[in-house]
Amino acid sequence: MASKGDKNCRLSSTLVRAALAEFIGTYILVVIGNGSVAQSQLTNGKQGDYFTINWGWALGCSLGILISAEASGGHLNPAVTLALAVAKDFPWKRLPVYWLAQYFGALVASGSVLGVYYEAILLGKRDGKFRINANSSEPEPGSAAIFANYPTPYSSVVTGLVEETLCTMIFMLIICVVTNAKYSKVPSFLQPLYIGFTLLAMGVAYGSNGGYALNPARDLAPRLVTYFGGWGPRVFSFRGYNWFWIFLVGPHVGALLGVGIFHAVFFLPEQRVVAFDRTDSQLPIVNYEYAMANVPDNKSNAFKITKQESHEEYVGCRVVTAM
């Protein structure tokens, strides 16, 4: 029987592995997504357009989940992690670690894109400064739009917030449907594709008003890179500080609505008893103690653990959520 020290060490090592997976997965998501925007904008559409940008984010999402799902569940999104925690599908004590890894991954990815395309971005400087016009009547973020989301001249704050909340709600609802073994039974190897295609659908249908982040880390971290990279405070003061916050509030509200709709409308009470074994890879990563604490009766079949897993404090699953 493993000692308490061994168990704590195992928990620590698995959490570190999960954090690294979230960091790398989010890095893949943002470095491909922002890279597709950079290539399109800096070549004046000759080597990319809005549709290739949508595909860039979709593929980045799918590949990021594919890489990280085995170790962390592939959240890659603070709003997704929070929604799962609220729904009791993810332990709260892991949330700060996941958030830190996700934001840091997006930060490093944005820095990588800035470094790779820096020479091309320099051509956009005017009088030694990066071009960004914060005038609310004719907003023009210039190359800052490679990294974060900015509105078109006709877009209002209400439109931006509603669009971001709606898109994230749909995105989170599809994530819940795709990754829940009792509801849809989608094979784990197809889950990253379904989630990536959902992100593609959101981009094809929406996004022209002011972008579609659906992910606080994917907007705030790149915006910080532009803040320190030469664009300065205008990346936040654009439209009188009345735009950037949409991509912090909207995704969190939308994700909570999405997971709430799934549990209230689609996920029936009798489906809440979930069998868990090595073939069931659709559930979020959970902690064994956490899982047992949330089961009405420890003798029930809510979590069926194999003999090899039953002595461990940690239970790992392979796929789960996304961007």
Short mmCIF file of C-alpha atoms in Angstrom, two decimals:
data_model
loop_
_atom_site.label_atom_id
_atom_site.label_comp_id
_atom_site.label_asym_id
_atom_site.label_seq_id
_atom_site.Cartn_x
_atom_site.Cartn_y
_atom_site.Cartn_z
CA MET A 1 0.00 0.00 0.00
CA ALA A 2 1.38 3.40 -0.95
CA SER A 3 2.31 5.76 1.86
CA LYS A 4 0.73 9.17 2.29
CA GLY A 5 3.95 10.78 1.08
CA ASP A 6 3.95 8.68 -2.08
CA LYS A 7 0.34 9.62 -2.77
CA ASN A 8 1.06 13.32 -2.30
CA CYS A 9 4.06 13.03 -4.60
CA ARG A 10 1.95 11.28 -7.22
CA LEU A 11 -0.75 13.96 -7.00
CA SER A 12 1.87 16.67 -7.33
CA SER A 13 3.50 15.08 -10.36
CA THR A 14 0.20 14.52 -12.16
CA LEU A 15 -0.89 18.10 -11.49
CA VAL A 16 2.42 19.42 -12.85
CA ARG A 17 1.99 17.21 -15.92
CA ALA A 18 -1.56 18.51 -16.38
CA ALA A 19 -0.39 22.12 -16.03
CA LEU A 20 2.35 21.61 -18.61
CA ALA A 21 -0.18 20.00 -20.95
CA GLU A 22 -2.52 22.97 -20.58
CA PHE A 23 0.37 25.34 -21.21
CA ILE A 24 1.50 23.51 -24.37
CA GLY A 25 -2.05 22.95 -25.64
CA THR A 26 -2.96 26.62 -25.22
CA TYR A 27 0.35 27.58 -26.82
CA ILE A 28 -0.51 25.48 -29.89
CA LEU A 29 -3.99 27.01 -30.07
CA VAL A 30 -2.79 30.62 -29.97
CA VAL A 31 0.46 30.30 -31.92
CA ILE A 32 -1.46 28.80 -34.88
CA GLY A 33 -4.50 31.06 -34.52
CA ASN A 34 -2.62 34.34 -34.19
CA GLY A 35 -0.11 33.15 -36.77
CA SER A 36 -2.90 32.73 -39.33
CA VAL A 37 -4.10 36.29 -38.61
CA ALA A 38 -0.57 37.66 -38.95
CA GLN A 39 0.05 35.94 -42.28
CA SER A 40 -3.22 37.20 -43.69
CA GLN A 41 -2.89 40.80 -42.52
CA LEU A 42 0.82 41.29 -43.18
CA THR A 43 0.54 40.02 -46.77
CA ASN A 44 -2.55 42.15 -47.44
CA GLY A 45 -4.62 39.03 -48.01
CA LYS A 46 -2.28 37.52 -50.61
CA GLN A 47 -1.43 34.55 -48.38
CA GLY A 48 -4.58 34.32 -46.29
CA ASP A 49 -8.06 35.70 -45.79
CA TYR A 50 -10.85 35.59 -43.21
CA PHE A 51 -11.67 31.99 -44.05
CA THR A 52 -8.06 30.82 -43.61
CA ILE A 53 -8.03 32.63 -40.26
CA ASN A 54 -11.12 30.66 -39.20
CA TRP A 55 -9.41 27.44 -40.23
CA GLY A 56 -6.24 28.47 -38.39
CA TRP A 57 -8.10 28.83 -35.10
CA ALA A 58 -10.11 25.65 -35.68
CA LEU A 59 -7.02 23.57 -36.43
CA GLY A 60 -5.11 25.15 -33.56
CA CYS A 61 -7.98 24.23 -31.25
CA SER A 62 -8.17 20.62 -32.45
CA LEU A 63 -4.41 20.07 -32.33
CA GLY A 64 -4.08 21.74 -28.93
CA ILE A 65 -6.73 19.41 -27.48
CA LEU A 66 -5.21 16.39 -29.20
CA ILE A 67 -1.83 17.11 -27.63
CA SER A 68 -3.03 17.90 -24.11
CA ALA A 69 -6.14 15.76 -23.62
CA GLU A 70 -4.34 12.68 -22.31
CA ALA A 71 -2.64 14.60 -19.50
CA SER A 72 -5.04 17.42 -18.60
CA GLY A 73 -8.35 16.98 -20.40
CA GLY A 74 -7.47 19.67 -22.92
CA HIS A 75 -9.43 22.63 -21.55
CA LEU A 76 -7.16 25.36 -23.02
CA ASN A 77 -9.70 27.93 -21.88
CA PRO A 78 -10.26 29.51 -18.43
CA ALA A 79 -13.99 29.88 -19.14
CA VAL A 80 -14.33 26.16 -19.87
CA THR A 81 -12.41 25.23 -16.71
CA LEU A 82 -14.58 27.51 -14.57
CA ALA A 83 -17.82 26.18 -16.10
CA LEU A 84 -16.76 22.57 -15.45
CA ALA A 85 -15.85 23.44 -11.86
CA VAL A 86 -19.23 25.10 -11.28
CA ALA A 87 -20.94 22.01 -12.73
CA LYS A 88 -18.89 19.83 -10.35
CA ASP A 89 -17.19 18.11 -13.26
CA PHE A 90 -13.79 19.45 -12.25
CA PRO A 91 -12.15 20.00 -8.83
CA TRP A 92 -11.93 23.64 -7.72
CA LYS A 93 -8.48 23.18 -6.22
CA ARG A 94 -7.04 22.56 -9.69
CA LEU A 95 -8.62 25.64 -11.25
CA PRO A 96 -5.92 28.23 -10.31
CA VAL A 97 -3.19 25.96 -11.69
CA TYR A 98 -5.07 25.45 -14.96
CA TRP A 99 -5.77 29.17 -15.31
CA LEU A 100 -2.14 30.07 -14.76
CA ALA A 101 -0.99 27.53 -17.34
CA GLN A 102 -3.58 28.66 -19.90
CA TYR A 103 -2.80 32.37 -19.62
CA PHE A 104 0.93 31.78 -19.62
CA GLY A 105 0.67 29.50 -22.67
CA ALA A 106 -1.26 32.17 -24.59
CA LEU A 107 1.25 34.81 -23.48
CA VAL A 108 4.27 32.85 -24.72
CA ALA A 109 2.48 31.94 -27.96
CA SER A 110 1.70 35.59 -28.70
CA GLY A 111 5.30 36.50 -28.01
CA SER A 112 6.38 33.82 -30.46
CA VAL A 113 4.13 35.23 -33.19
CA LEU A 114 5.43 38.74 -32.50
CA GLY A 115 9.00 37.48 -32.77
CA VAL A 116 8.48 35.55 -35.99
CA TYR A 117 6.63 38.38 -37.74
CA TYR A 118 8.41 41.30 -36.09
CA GLU A 119 10.20 42.46 -39.24
CA ALA A 120 6.94 42.55 -41.18
CA ILE A 121 5.11 44.25 -38.30
CA LEU A 122 7.82 46.93 -38.15
CA LEU A 123 6.78 48.08 -41.62
CA GLY A 124 3.51 49.24 -40.06
CA LYS A 125 5.20 51.74 -37.79
CA ARG A 126 4.41 55.42 -38.31
CA ASP A 127 6.72 58.06 -36.79
CA GLY A 128 8.41 55.36 -34.77
CA LYS A 129 5.16 54.06 -33.32
CA PHE A 130 2.83 51.23 -34.18
CA ARG A 131 -0.26 52.47 -35.95
CA ILE A 132 -3.38 52.29 -33.79
CA ASN A 133 -6.14 54.87 -33.89
CA ALA A 134 -8.27 54.92 -30.76
CA ASN A 135 -10.75 57.40 -32.23
CA SER A 136 -14.19 55.90 -31.55
CA SER A 137 -15.65 57.30 -34.78
CA GLU A 138 -13.03 55.61 -36.99
CA PRO A 139 -11.40 52.87 -34.89
CA GLU A 140 -8.35 51.38 -36.54
CA PRO A 141 -6.25 48.99 -34.43
CA GLY A 142 -3.81 48.27 -37.24
CA SER A 143 -1.38 45.43 -36.55
CA ALA A 144 -2.60 45.19 -32.94
CA ALA A 145 -5.58 43.27 -34.39
CA ILE A 146 -3.22 40.40 -35.17
CA PHE A 147 -3.17 39.55 -31.50
CA ALA A 148 -6.47 40.62 -29.92
CA ASN A 149 -10.05 41.43 -30.93
CA TYR A 150 -11.17 44.92 -31.93
CA PRO A 151 -14.55 46.18 -33.18
CA THR A 152 -15.56 47.37 -36.60
CA PRO A 153 -16.73 51.02 -36.72
CA TYR A 154 -20.42 50.08 -36.63
CA SER A 155 -20.23 47.57 -33.74
CA SER A 156 -21.67 48.61 -30.39
CA VAL A 157 -20.62 47.30 -26.99
CA VAL A 158 -23.98 45.56 -26.59
CA THR A 159 -23.54 43.79 -29.92
CA GLY A 160 -20.03 42.69 -29.00
CA LEU A 161 -21.04 41.37 -25.59
CA VAL A 162 -24.14 39.54 -26.86
CA GLU A 163 -22.21 37.98 -29.74
CA GLU A 164 -19.35 36.80 -27.52
CA THR A 165 -21.72 35.40 -24.89
CA LEU A 166 -23.91 33.65 -27.48
CA CYS A 167 -20.98 32.08 -29.34
CA THR A 168 -19.34 30.84 -26.14
CA MET A 169 -22.65 29.43 -24.89
CA ILE A 170 -23.07 27.39 -28.09
CA PHE A 171 -19.41 26.37 -27.99
CA MET A 172 -19.65 25.16 -24.37
CA LEU A 173 -22.92 23.34 -25.02
CA ILE A 174 -21.34 21.41 -27.90
CA ILE A 175 -18.31 20.62 -25.73
CA CYS A 176 -20.59 19.13 -23.06
CA VAL A 177 -22.53 17.11 -25.64
CA VAL A 178 -19.43 15.81 -27.41
CA THR A 179 -17.42 14.88 -24.32
CA ASN A 180 -20.14 13.31 -22.18
CA ALA A 181 -20.03 9.53 -22.62
CA LYS A 182 -23.56 8.98 -21.34
CA TYR A 183 -25.12 11.48 -23.71
CA SER A 184 -23.48 11.17 -27.12
CA LYS A 185 -20.80 8.44 -26.90
CA VAL A 186 -18.53 10.28 -29.35
CA PRO A 187 -15.23 8.35 -29.60
CA SER A 188 -12.42 10.16 -27.81
CA PHE A 189 -10.26 10.39 -30.92
CA LEU A 190 -13.00 12.32 -32.74
CA GLN A 191 -13.71 14.80 -29.95
CA PRO A 192 -10.94 17.27 -30.87
CA LEU A 193 -12.28 17.39 -34.44
CA TYR A 194 -15.87 18.04 -33.38
CA ILE A 195 -14.78 20.81 -31.01
CA GLY A 196 -12.48 22.36 -33.61
CA PHE A 197 -15.27 22.31 -36.20
CA THR A 198 -17.57 24.01 -33.69
CA LEU A 199 -15.06 26.82 -33.34
CA LEU A 200 -14.85 27.00 -37.14
CA ALA A 201 -18.65 27.28 -37.32
CA MET A 202 -18.64 30.18 -34.87
CA GLY A 203 -16.04 31.98 -36.96
CA VAL A 204 -17.90 31.38 -40.23
CA ALA A 205 -21.19 32.58 -38.76
CA TYR A 206 -19.94 35.38 -36.49
CA GLY A 207 -16.79 37.34 -35.83
CA SER A 208 -17.10 40.13 -38.38
CA ASN A 209 -18.46 42.54 -35.77
CA GLY A 210 -15.39 42.39 -33.58
CA GLY A 211 -13.82 38.96 -33.48
CA TYR A 212 -14.76 35.80 -31.64
CA ALA A 213 -12.43 34.95 -28.77
CA LEU A 214 -14.68 32.58 -26.75
CA ASN A 215 -11.62 32.34 -24.53
CA PRO A 216 -10.35 34.99 -22.06
CA ALA A 217 -6.75 33.72 -22.24
CA ARG A 218 -6.64 33.97 -26.01
CA ASP A 219 -7.51 37.69 -25.93
CA LEU A 220 -6.09 39.09 -22.68
CA ALA A 221 -2.65 37.45 -22.89
CA PRO A 222 -1.99 38.58 -26.50
CA ARG A 223 -3.30 42.04 -25.61
CA LEU A 224 -0.73 42.21 -22.81
CA VAL A 225 1.99 41.25 -25.31
CA THR A 226 1.00 44.17 -27.53
CA TYR A 227 0.85 46.46 -24.49
CA PHE A 228 4.47 45.71 -23.62
CA GLY A 229 5.54 45.13 -27.23
CA GLY A 230 5.20 48.70 -28.45
CA TRP A 231 1.50 49.45 -28.90
CA GLY A 232 1.16 50.75 -25.34
CA PRO A 233 -1.99 51.50 -23.30
CA ARG A 234 -4.06 52.16 -26.42
CA VAL A 235 -4.74 48.42 -26.70
CA PHE A 236 -6.84 48.76 -23.53
CA SER A 237 -8.05 52.37 -23.93
CA PHE A 238 -9.43 51.65 -27.40
CA ARG A 239 -12.97 53.06 -27.38
CA GLY A 240 -12.44 54.56 -23.96
CA TYR A 241 -11.64 51.27 -22.20
CA ASN A 242 -15.07 50.04 -23.26
CA TRP A 243 -14.21 47.04 -25.44
CA PHE A 244 -11.42 44.80 -24.11
CA TRP A 245 -13.46 43.67 -21.10
CA ILE A 246 -16.06 42.04 -23.39
CA PHE A 247 -13.66 39.15 -24.04
CA LEU A 248 -13.21 38.60 -20.32
CA VAL A 249 -16.85 38.75 -19.27
CA GLY A 250 -18.57 37.29 -22.35
CA PRO A 251 -16.76 33.91 -22.44
CA HIS A 252 -17.26 33.26 -18.72
CA VAL A 253 -20.97 34.11 -18.84
CA GLY A 254 -21.47 32.15 -22.06
CA ALA A 255 -19.66 29.05 -20.79
CA LEU A 256 -21.72 29.03 -17.60
CA LEU A 257 -24.92 29.34 -19.64
CA GLY A 258 -23.81 26.54 -21.95
CA VAL A 259 -23.01 24.06 -19.20
CA GLY A 260 -26.18 25.10 -17.36
CA ILE A 261 -28.37 24.43 -20.41
CA PHE A 262 -26.74 21.05 -20.92
CA HIS A 263 -27.37 19.90 -17.35
CA ALA A 264 -30.84 21.44 -17.11
CA VAL A 265 -32.26 20.46 -20.49
CA PHE A 266 -30.32 17.64 -22.13
CA PHE A 267 -28.62 15.65 -19.37
CA LEU A 268 -31.34 13.60 -17.68
CA PRO A 269 -31.11 12.72 -13.95
CA GLU A 270 -30.76 9.00 -14.70
CA GLN A 271 -27.75 9.79 -16.89
CA ARG A 272 -25.85 11.38 -14.04
CA VAL A 273 -24.63 7.97 -12.89
CA VAL A 274 -21.51 7.52 -14.98
CA ALA A 275 -19.56 4.32 -15.42
CA PHE A 276 -15.84 4.93 -15.42
CA ASP A 277 -13.30 2.45 -16.70
CA ARG A 278 -10.40 2.40 -19.07
CA THR A 279 -12.66 2.52 -22.13
CA ASP A 280 -14.52 5.58 -20.87
CA SER A 281 -12.36 8.54 -21.84
CA GLN A 282 -14.97 11.24 -22.23
CA LEU A 283 -14.98 12.62 -18.70
CA PRO A 284 -12.92 15.49 -17.30
CA ILE A 285 -9.86 14.69 -15.24
CA VAL A 286 -11.02 14.18 -11.70
CA ASN A 287 -9.47 13.56 -8.35
CA TYR A 288 -10.53 10.24 -6.80
CA GLU A 289 -11.28 11.78 -3.41
CA TYR A 290 -13.17 14.60 -5.11
CA ALA A 291 -15.20 12.15 -7.17
CA MET A 292 -16.14 10.03 -4.17
CA ALA A 293 -17.10 13.11 -2.17
CA ASN A 294 -19.59 14.07 -4.86
CA VAL A 295 -21.21 10.66 -5.22
CA PRO A 296 -24.44 10.27 -3.19
CA ASP A 297 -23.56 6.71 -2.21
CA ASN A 298 -20.03 5.32 -2.37
CA LYS A 299 -21.51 1.88 -3.02
CA SER A 300 -23.23 3.08 -6.19
CA ASN A 301 -21.93 2.59 -9.70
CA ALA A 302 -21.32 6.30 -10.18
CA PHE A 303 -17.62 5.66 -10.64
CA LYS A 304 -16.46 2.18 -11.52
CA ILE A 305 -12.71 2.10 -10.98
CA THR A 306 -10.50 -0.71 -12.18
CA LYS A 307 -8.42 -2.58 -9.61
CA GLN A 308 -5.24 -0.97 -10.83
CA GLU A 309 -6.71 2.51 -10.36
CA SER A 310 -8.67 2.01 -7.16
CA HIS A 311 -5.68 2.44 -4.84
CA GLU A 312 -4.68 5.76 -6.39
CA GLU A 313 -5.72 9.22 -5.33
CA TYR A 314 -5.77 10.39 -8.93
CA VAL A 315 -7.91 9.20 -11.80
CA GLY A 316 -6.97 10.31 -15.32
CA CYS A 317 -9.14 10.50 -18.41
CA ARG A 318 -8.07 11.17 -21.92
CA VAL A 319 -10.31 13.73 -23.55
CA VAL A 320 -12.62 16.33 -22.55
CA THR A 321 -13.03 19.92 -23.35
CA ALA A 322 -11.56 22.64 -25.36
CA MET A 323 -10.47 26.07 -26.31
#
